[in-house]
JSON list of C-alpha atoms in Angstrom, two decimals:
[
{"chain": "A", "resi": 139, "resn": "MET", "atom": "CA", "xyz": [-101.50, 16.55, -26.73]},
{"chain": "A", "resi": 140, "resn": "PRO", "atom": "CA", "xyz": [-102.67, 20.78, -26.17]},
{"chain": "A", "resi": 141, "resn": "SER", "atom": "CA", "xyz": [-101.98, 22.84, -28.72]},
{"chain": "A", "resi": 142, "resn": "ASP", "atom": "CA", "xyz": [-99.04, 25.93, -28.40]},
{"chain": "A", "resi": 143, "resn": "GLU", "atom": "CA", "xyz": [-101.39, 28.86, -28.60]},
{"chain": "A", "resi": 144, "resn": "PHE", "atom": "CA", "xyz": [-98.62, 30.86, -29.86]},
{"chain": "A", "resi": 145, "resn": "SER", "atom": "CA", "xyz": [-97.15, 28.36, -33.16]},
{"chain": "A", "resi": 146, "resn": "GLY", "atom": "CA", "xyz": [-100.91, 26.88, -33.88]},
{"chain": "A", "resi": 147, "resn": "HIS", "atom": "CA", "xyz": [-99.60, 23.47, -33.35]},
{"chain": "A", "resi": 148, "resn": "SER", "atom": "CA", "xyz": [-99.79, 21.01, -31.64]},
{"chain": "A", "resi": 149, "resn": "GLU", "atom": "CA", "xyz": [-96.31, 18.96, -29.89]},
{"chain": "A", "resi": 150, "resn": "LYS", "atom": "CA", "xyz": [-97.54, 15.94, -32.27]},
{"chain": "A", "resi": 151, "resn": "GLU", "atom": "CA", "xyz": [-96.46, 17.78, -35.43]},
{"chain": "A", "resi": 152, "resn": "SER", "atom": "CA", "xyz": [-93.32, 17.53, -36.85]},
{"chain": "A", "resi": 153, "resn": "LYS", "atom": "CA", "xyz": [-93.03, 20.38, -39.18]},
{"chain": "A", "resi": 154, "resn": "PRO", "atom": "CA", "xyz": [-91.26, 23.22, -37.74]},
{"chain": "A", "resi": 155, "resn": "SER", "atom": "CA", "xyz": [-92.72, 26.71, -37.63]},
{"chain": "A", "resi": 156, "resn": "PRO", "atom": "CA", "xyz": [-92.07, 29.13, -40.28]},
{"chain": "A", "resi": 157, "resn": "ILE", "atom": "CA", "xyz": [-90.75, 31.52, -37.34]},
{"chain": "A", "resi": 158, "resn": "ASP", "atom": "CA", "xyz": [-88.08, 28.70, -36.32]},
{"chain": "A", "resi": 159, "resn": "VAL", "atom": "CA", "xyz": [-87.04, 28.14, -39.72]},
{"chain": "A", "resi": 160, "resn": "HIS", "atom": "CA", "xyz": [-86.59, 31.59, -40.17]},
{"chain": "A", "resi": 161, "resn": "VAL", "atom": "CA", "xyz": [-84.65, 32.52, -36.62]},
{"chain": "A", "resi": 162, "resn": "GLY", "atom": "CA", "xyz": [-82.59, 29.09, -37.38]},
{"chain": "A", "resi": 163, "resn": "SER", "atom": "CA", "xyz": [-81.44, 30.58, -40.96]},
{"chain": "A", "resi": 164, "resn": "ARG", "atom": "CA", "xyz": [-80.62, 33.42, -39.32]},
{"chain": "A", "resi": 165, "resn": "ILE", "atom": "CA", "xyz": [-78.36, 31.42, -36.83]},
{"chain": "A", "resi": 166, "resn": "ARG", "atom": "CA", "xyz": [-76.57, 29.57, -39.65]},
{"chain": "A", "resi": 167, "resn": "LEU", "atom": "CA", "xyz": [-76.39, 32.79, -41.87]},
{"chain": "A", "resi": 168, "resn": "ARG", "atom": "CA", "xyz": [-74.57, 34.69, -39.05]},
{"chain": "A", "resi": 169, "resn": "ARG", "atom": "CA", "xyz": [-72.81, 31.43, -38.28]},
{"chain": "A", "resi": 170, "resn": "THR", "atom": "CA", "xyz": [-71.32, 30.92, -41.90]},
{"chain": "A", "resi": 171, "resn": "LEU", "atom": "CA", "xyz": [-70.70, 34.73, -42.29]},
{"chain": "A", "resi": 172, "resn": "LEU", "atom": "CA", "xyz": [-68.77, 34.42, -38.83]},
{"chain": "A", "resi": 173, "resn": "GLY", "atom": "CA", "xyz": [-66.27, 31.58, -40.84]},
{"chain": "A", "resi": 174, "resn": "MET", "atom": "CA", "xyz": [-67.83, 29.14, -37.04]},
{"chain": "A", "resi": 175, "resn": "SER", "atom": "CA", "xyz": [-68.28, 25.28, -37.58]},
{"chain": "A", "resi": 176, "resn": "GLN", "atom": "CA", "xyz": [-71.30, 23.65, -36.18]},
{"chain": "A", "resi": 177, "resn": "GLU", "atom": "CA", "xyz": [-68.82, 22.73, -33.88]},
{"chain": "A", "resi": 178, "resn": "ARG", "atom": "CA", "xyz": [-67.45, 25.62, -32.54]},
{"chain": "A", "resi": 179, "resn": "LEU", "atom": "CA", "xyz": [-70.84, 27.26, -32.14]},
{"chain": "A", "resi": 180, "resn": "GLY", "atom": "CA", "xyz": [-71.72, 24.24, -30.06]},
{"chain": "A", "resi": 181, "resn": "GLU", "atom": "CA", "xyz": [-69.14, 23.87, -27.93]},
{"chain": "A", "resi": 182, "resn": "ALA", "atom": "CA", "xyz": [-69.17, 27.71, -26.87]},
{"chain": "A", "resi": 183, "resn": "LEU", "atom": "CA", "xyz": [-72.70, 26.79, -26.01]},
{"chain": "A", "resi": 184, "resn": "GLY", "atom": "CA", "xyz": [-72.82, 23.60, -24.36]},
{"chain": "A", "resi": 185, "resn": "LEU", "atom": "CA", "xyz": [-74.49, 21.68, -27.42]},
{"chain": "A", "resi": 186, "resn": "THR", "atom": "CA", "xyz": [-73.61, 18.87, -29.47]},
{"chain": "A", "resi": 187, "resn": "PHE", "atom": "CA", "xyz": [-73.33, 20.02, -33.38]},
{"chain": "A", "resi": 188, "resn": "GLN", "atom": "CA", "xyz": [-76.11, 17.32, -34.08]},
{"chain": "A", "resi": 189, "resn": "GLN", "atom": "CA", "xyz": [-78.35, 20.29, -31.77]},
{"chain": "A", "resi": 190, "resn": "VAL", "atom": "CA", "xyz": [-77.06, 23.12, -33.72]},
{"chain": "A", "resi": 191, "resn": "GLN", "atom": "CA", "xyz": [-78.22, 21.49, -36.98]},
{"chain": "A", "resi": 192, "resn": "LYS", "atom": "CA", "xyz": [-81.56, 21.32, -35.69]},
{"chain": "A", "resi": 193, "resn": "TYR", "atom": "CA", "xyz": [-81.68, 24.50, -34.62]},
{"chain": "A", "resi": 194, "resn": "GLU", "atom": "CA", "xyz": [-80.69, 26.01, -37.57]},
{"chain": "A", "resi": 195, "resn": "ARG", "atom": "CA", "xyz": [-83.48, 23.55, -39.72]},
{"chain": "A", "resi": 196, "resn": "GLY", "atom": "CA", "xyz": [-86.15, 25.16, -37.32]},
{"chain": "A", "resi": 197, "resn": "ALA", "atom": "CA", "xyz": [-86.73, 21.27, -36.11]},
{"chain": "A", "resi": 198, "resn": "ASN", "atom": "CA", "xyz": [-85.91, 22.50, -32.20]},
{"chain": "A", "resi": 199, "resn": "ARG", "atom": "CA", "xyz": [-87.79, 25.66, -31.36]},
{"chain": "A", "resi": 200, "resn": "VAL", "atom": "CA", "xyz": [-85.03, 27.78, -29.84]},
{"chain": "A", "resi": 201, "resn": "GLY", "atom": "CA", "xyz": [-86.17, 28.87, -26.31]},
{"chain": "A", "resi": 202, "resn": "ALA", "atom": "CA", "xyz": [-85.45, 32.88, -24.69]},
{"chain": "A", "resi": 203, "resn": "SER", "atom": "CA", "xyz": [-82.27, 32.12, -22.85]},
{"chain": "A", "resi": 204, "resn": "ARG", "atom": "CA", "xyz": [-80.79, 30.06, -25.55]},
{"chain": "A", "resi": 205, "resn": "LEU", "atom": "CA", "xyz": [-81.49, 32.84, -28.39]},
{"chain": "A", "resi": 206, "resn": "PHE", "atom": "CA", "xyz": [-79.92, 35.23, -25.67]},
{"chain": "A", "resi": 207, "resn": "ASP", "atom": "CA", "xyz": [-76.58, 32.86, -25.58]},
{"chain": "A", "resi": 208, "resn": "LEU", "atom": "CA", "xyz": [-76.22, 32.75, -29.41]},
{"chain": "A", "resi": 209, "resn": "ALA", "atom": "CA", "xyz": [-76.56, 36.67, -29.37]},
{"chain": "A", "resi": 210, "resn": "ARG", "atom": "CA", "xyz": [-74.18, 36.71, -27.60]},
{"chain": "A", "resi": 211, "resn": "VAL", "atom": "CA", "xyz": [-71.96, 34.24, -28.82]},
{"chain": "A", "resi": 212, "resn": "LEU", "atom": "CA", "xyz": [-72.61, 34.95, -32.66]},
{"chain": "A", "resi": 213, "resn": "ASP", "atom": "CA", "xyz": [-72.02, 39.36, -31.41]},
{"chain": "A", "resi": 214, "resn": "VAL", "atom": "CA", "xyz": [-75.92, 40.19, -32.54]},
{"chain": "A", "resi": 215, "resn": "PRO", "atom": "CA", "xyz": [-78.57, 41.84, -30.72]},
{"chain": "A", "resi": 216, "resn": "ILE", "atom": "CA", "xyz": [-81.73, 39.47, -30.45]},
{"chain": "A", "resi": 217, "resn": "SER", "atom": "CA", "xyz": [-83.45, 41.41, -32.90]},
{"chain": "A", "resi": 218, "resn": "TYR", "atom": "CA", "xyz": [-80.81, 39.99, -35.24]},
{"chain": "A", "resi": 219, "resn": "PHE", "atom": "CA", "xyz": [-82.90, 36.62, -35.78]},
{"chain": "A", "resi": 220, "resn": "PHE", "atom": "CA", "xyz": [-85.86, 38.52, -37.06]},
{"chain": "A", "resi": 221, "resn": "ASP", "atom": "CA", "xyz": [-84.59, 40.74, -39.32]},
{"chain": "A", "resi": 222, "resn": "ASP", "atom": "CA", "xyz": [-85.41, 40.10, -42.94]},
{"chain": "A", "resi": 223, "resn": "MET", "atom": "CA", "xyz": [-88.54, 37.95, -42.15]},
{"chain": "A", "resi": 224, "resn": "PRO", "atom": "CA", "xyz": [-90.78, 37.81, -45.19]},
{"chain": "A", "resi": 225, "resn": "GLU", "atom": "CA", "xyz": [-94.11, 40.13, -44.28]},
{"chain": "A", "resi": 226, "resn": "PRO", "atom": "CA", "xyz": [-96.40, 37.46, -45.18]},
{"chain": "A", "resi": 227, "resn": "LEU", "atom": "CA", "xyz": [-94.95, 35.78, -42.23]},
{"chain": "A", "resi": 228, "resn": "ALA", "atom": "CA", "xyz": [-94.81, 38.55, -40.13]},
{"chain": "A", "resi": 229, "resn": "ALA", "atom": "CA", "xyz": [-98.04, 39.90, -40.91]},
{"chain": "A", "resi": 230, "resn": "THR", "atom": "CA", "xyz": [-99.55, 36.37, -39.77]},
{"chain": "A", "resi": 231, "resn": "TYR", "atom": "CA", "xyz": [-98.19, 36.97, -36.17]},
{"chain": "A", "resi": 232, "resn": "GLY", "atom": "CA", "xyz": [-99.75, 39.63, -34.66]},
{"chain": "A", "resi": 233, "resn": "SER", "atom": "CA", "xyz": [-101.11, 42.70, -35.01]},
{"chain": "A", "resi": 234, "resn": "PRO", "atom": "CA", "xyz": [-99.63, 46.04, -35.80]},
{"chain": "A", "resi": 235, "resn": "SER", "atom": "CA", "xyz": [-98.90, 46.54, -32.20]},
{"chain": "A", "resi": 236, "resn": "ALA", "atom": "CA", "xyz": [-96.96, 43.07, -32.11]},
{"chain": "A", "resi": 237, "resn": "ARG", "atom": "CA", "xyz": [-95.61, 43.60, -35.16]},
{"chain": "A", "resi": 238, "resn": "ARG", "atom": "CA", "xyz": [-93.89, 46.47, -33.92]},
{"chain": "A", "resi": 239, "resn": "ALA", "atom": "CA", "xyz": [-92.51, 44.89, -30.71]},
{"chain": "A", "resi": 240, "resn": "LEU", "atom": "CA", "xyz": [-90.70, 41.93, -32.70]},
{"chain": "A", "resi": 241, "resn": "GLY", "atom": "CA", "xyz": [-89.27, 44.83, -34.85]},
{"chain": "A", "resi": 242, "resn": "PHE", "atom": "CA", "xyz": [-91.82, 44.49, -38.15]},
{"chain": "A", "resi": 243, "resn": "ALA", "atom": "CA", "xyz": [-93.04, 48.19, -37.49]},
{"chain": "A", "resi": 244, "resn": "GLU", "atom": "CA", "xyz": [-91.95, 49.06, -41.70]},
{"chain": "A", "resi": 245, "resn": "ALA", "atom": "CA", "xyz": [-91.72, 46.20, -44.29]},
{"chain": "A", "resi": 246, "resn": "GLN", "atom": "CA", "xyz": [-88.77, 44.54, -44.81]},
{"chain": "A", "resi": 247, "resn": "GLU", "atom": "CA", "xyz": [-86.90, 45.11, -47.55]},
{"chain": "A", "resi": 248, "resn": "GLY", "atom": "CA", "xyz": [-85.53, 41.67, -48.58]},
{"chain": "A", "resi": 249, "resn": "PHE", "atom": "CA", "xyz": [-83.37, 40.27, -51.19]},
{"chain": "A", "resi": 250, "resn": "GLY", "atom": "CA", "xyz": [-85.17, 38.71, -54.71]},
{"chain": "A", "resi": 251, "resn": "ASP", "atom": "CA", "xyz": [-82.23, 35.84, -54.21]},
{"chain": "A", "resi": 252, "resn": "ASP", "atom": "CA", "xyz": [-80.06, 34.53, -52.66]},
{"chain": "A", "resi": 253, "resn": "THR", "atom": "CA", "xyz": [-77.60, 36.65, -52.89]},
{"chain": "A", "resi": 254, "resn": "MET", "atom": "CA", "xyz": [-76.90, 36.18, -48.34]},
{"chain": "A", "resi": 255, "resn": "SER", "atom": "CA", "xyz": [-75.93, 32.92, -48.97]},
{"chain": "A", "resi": 256, "resn": "ARG", "atom": "CA", "xyz": [-73.90, 33.37, -51.95]},
{"chain": "A", "resi": 257, "resn": "ARG", "atom": "CA", "xyz": [-70.24, 31.87, -51.43]},
{"chain": "A", "resi": 258, "resn": "GLU", "atom": "CA", "xyz": [-68.85, 35.08, -52.72]},
{"chain": "A", "resi": 259, "resn": "THR", "atom": "CA", "xyz": [-70.67, 37.29, -50.25]},
{"chain": "A", "resi": 260, "resn": "LEU", "atom": "CA", "xyz": [-70.05, 35.19, -47.58]},
{"chain": "A", "resi": 261, "resn": "GLU", "atom": "CA", "xyz": [-65.94, 35.62, -48.40]},
{"chain": "A", "resi": 262, "resn": "LEU", "atom": "CA", "xyz": [-66.41, 39.60, -48.96]},
{"chain": "A", "resi": 263, "resn": "VAL", "atom": "CA", "xyz": [-67.96, 39.47, -45.50]},
{"chain": "A", "resi": 264, "resn": "ARG", "atom": "CA", "xyz": [-65.92, 37.41, -44.05]},
{"chain": "A", "resi": 265, "resn": "ALA", "atom": "CA", "xyz": [-62.60, 39.17, -45.34]},
{"chain": "A", "resi": 266, "resn": "TYR", "atom": "CA", "xyz": [-64.26, 42.53, -44.47]},
{"chain": "A", "resi": 267, "resn": "TYR", "atom": "CA", "xyz": [-64.30, 41.35, -40.65]},
{"chain": "A", "resi": 268, "resn": "ARG", "atom": "CA", "xyz": [-60.46, 40.15, -40.59]},
{"chain": "A", "resi": 269, "resn": "ILE", "atom": "CA", "xyz": [-59.82, 43.37, -41.22]},
{"chain": "A", "resi": 270, "resn": "SER", "atom": "CA", "xyz": [-58.47, 44.17, -37.50]},
{"chain": "A", "resi": 271, "resn": "GLU", "atom": "CA", "xyz": [-58.55, 47.80, -38.02]},
{"chain": "A", "resi": 272, "resn": "PRO", "atom": "CA", "xyz": [-61.97, 49.67, -37.63]},
{"chain": "A", "resi": 273, "resn": "ALA", "atom": "CA", "xyz": [-60.70, 53.01, -39.30]},
{"chain": "A", "resi": 274, "resn": "VAL", "atom": "CA", "xyz": [-59.43, 51.07, -42.21]},
{"chain": "A", "resi": 275, "resn": "ARG", "atom": "CA", "xyz": [-62.61, 48.95, -42.22]},
{"chain": "A", "resi": 276, "resn": "LYS", "atom": "CA", "xyz": [-64.82, 51.91, -42.27]},
{"chain": "A", "resi": 277, "resn": "ARG", "atom": "CA", "xyz": [-62.93, 53.38, -44.70]},
{"chain": "A", "resi": 278, "resn": "VAL", "atom": "CA", "xyz": [-63.00, 49.40, -47.14]},
{"chain": "A", "resi": 279, "resn": "PHE", "atom": "CA", "xyz": [-67.16, 50.35, -46.35]},
{"chain": "A", "resi": 280, "resn": "GLU", "atom": "CA", "xyz": [-67.16, 53.95, -47.45]},
{"chain": "A", "resi": 281, "resn": "LEU", "atom": "CA", "xyz": [-65.43, 53.18, -50.73]},
{"chain": "A", "resi": 282, "resn": "ILE", "atom": "CA", "xyz": [-67.53, 49.61, -51.56]},
{"chain": "A", "resi": 283, "resn": "LYS", "atom": "CA", "xyz": [-70.56, 51.98, -51.09]},
{"chain": "A", "resi": 284, "resn": "SER", "atom": "CA", "xyz": [-69.07, 54.89, -53.38]},
{"chain": "A", "resi": 285, "resn": "LEU", "atom": "CA", "xyz": [-68.15, 51.98, -55.82]},
{"chain": "A", "resi": 286, "resn": "ALA", "atom": "CA", "xyz": [-72.06, 50.27, -55.55]},
{"chain": "A", "resi": 287, "resn": "SER", "atom": "CA", "xyz": [-73.27, 54.18, -56.07]},
{"chain": "A", "resi": 288, "resn": "GLU", "atom": "CA", "xyz": [-71.50, 55.18, -59.41]},
{"chain": "A", "resi": 289, "resn": "GLY", "atom": "CA", "xyz": [-72.98, 52.20, -61.21]}
]
């Protein structure tokens, strides 16, 4: 089978591309932050929850039109799926101009631990987004930022 010039592996290989795994983890993170089940996301996209699972694991590559649909349903810009990509991975996939086009012009500052996948973080973000009044939500955000800078 021919090699995929962009991913560097053939159709016979079963190991997912690191880029596909990263995009899948970003799908899972956003879905979880929204408190959305795989079933509900699948319904919104016309997919089964098993297909959503494969996207989240990186086992299935997300095409451009599906990425567009995911961004719409999950209410994020398309660039969200490439945010926080580890620098070595971003550096592997292209020249500085290609990296800028993908949104990697500067090194990404990620979390050295599992902060974004902790239950406490997810519950805090869900509670924050349940505040329906934007002005109140902004004040809560400002309060949290001010408390964090005092520490």
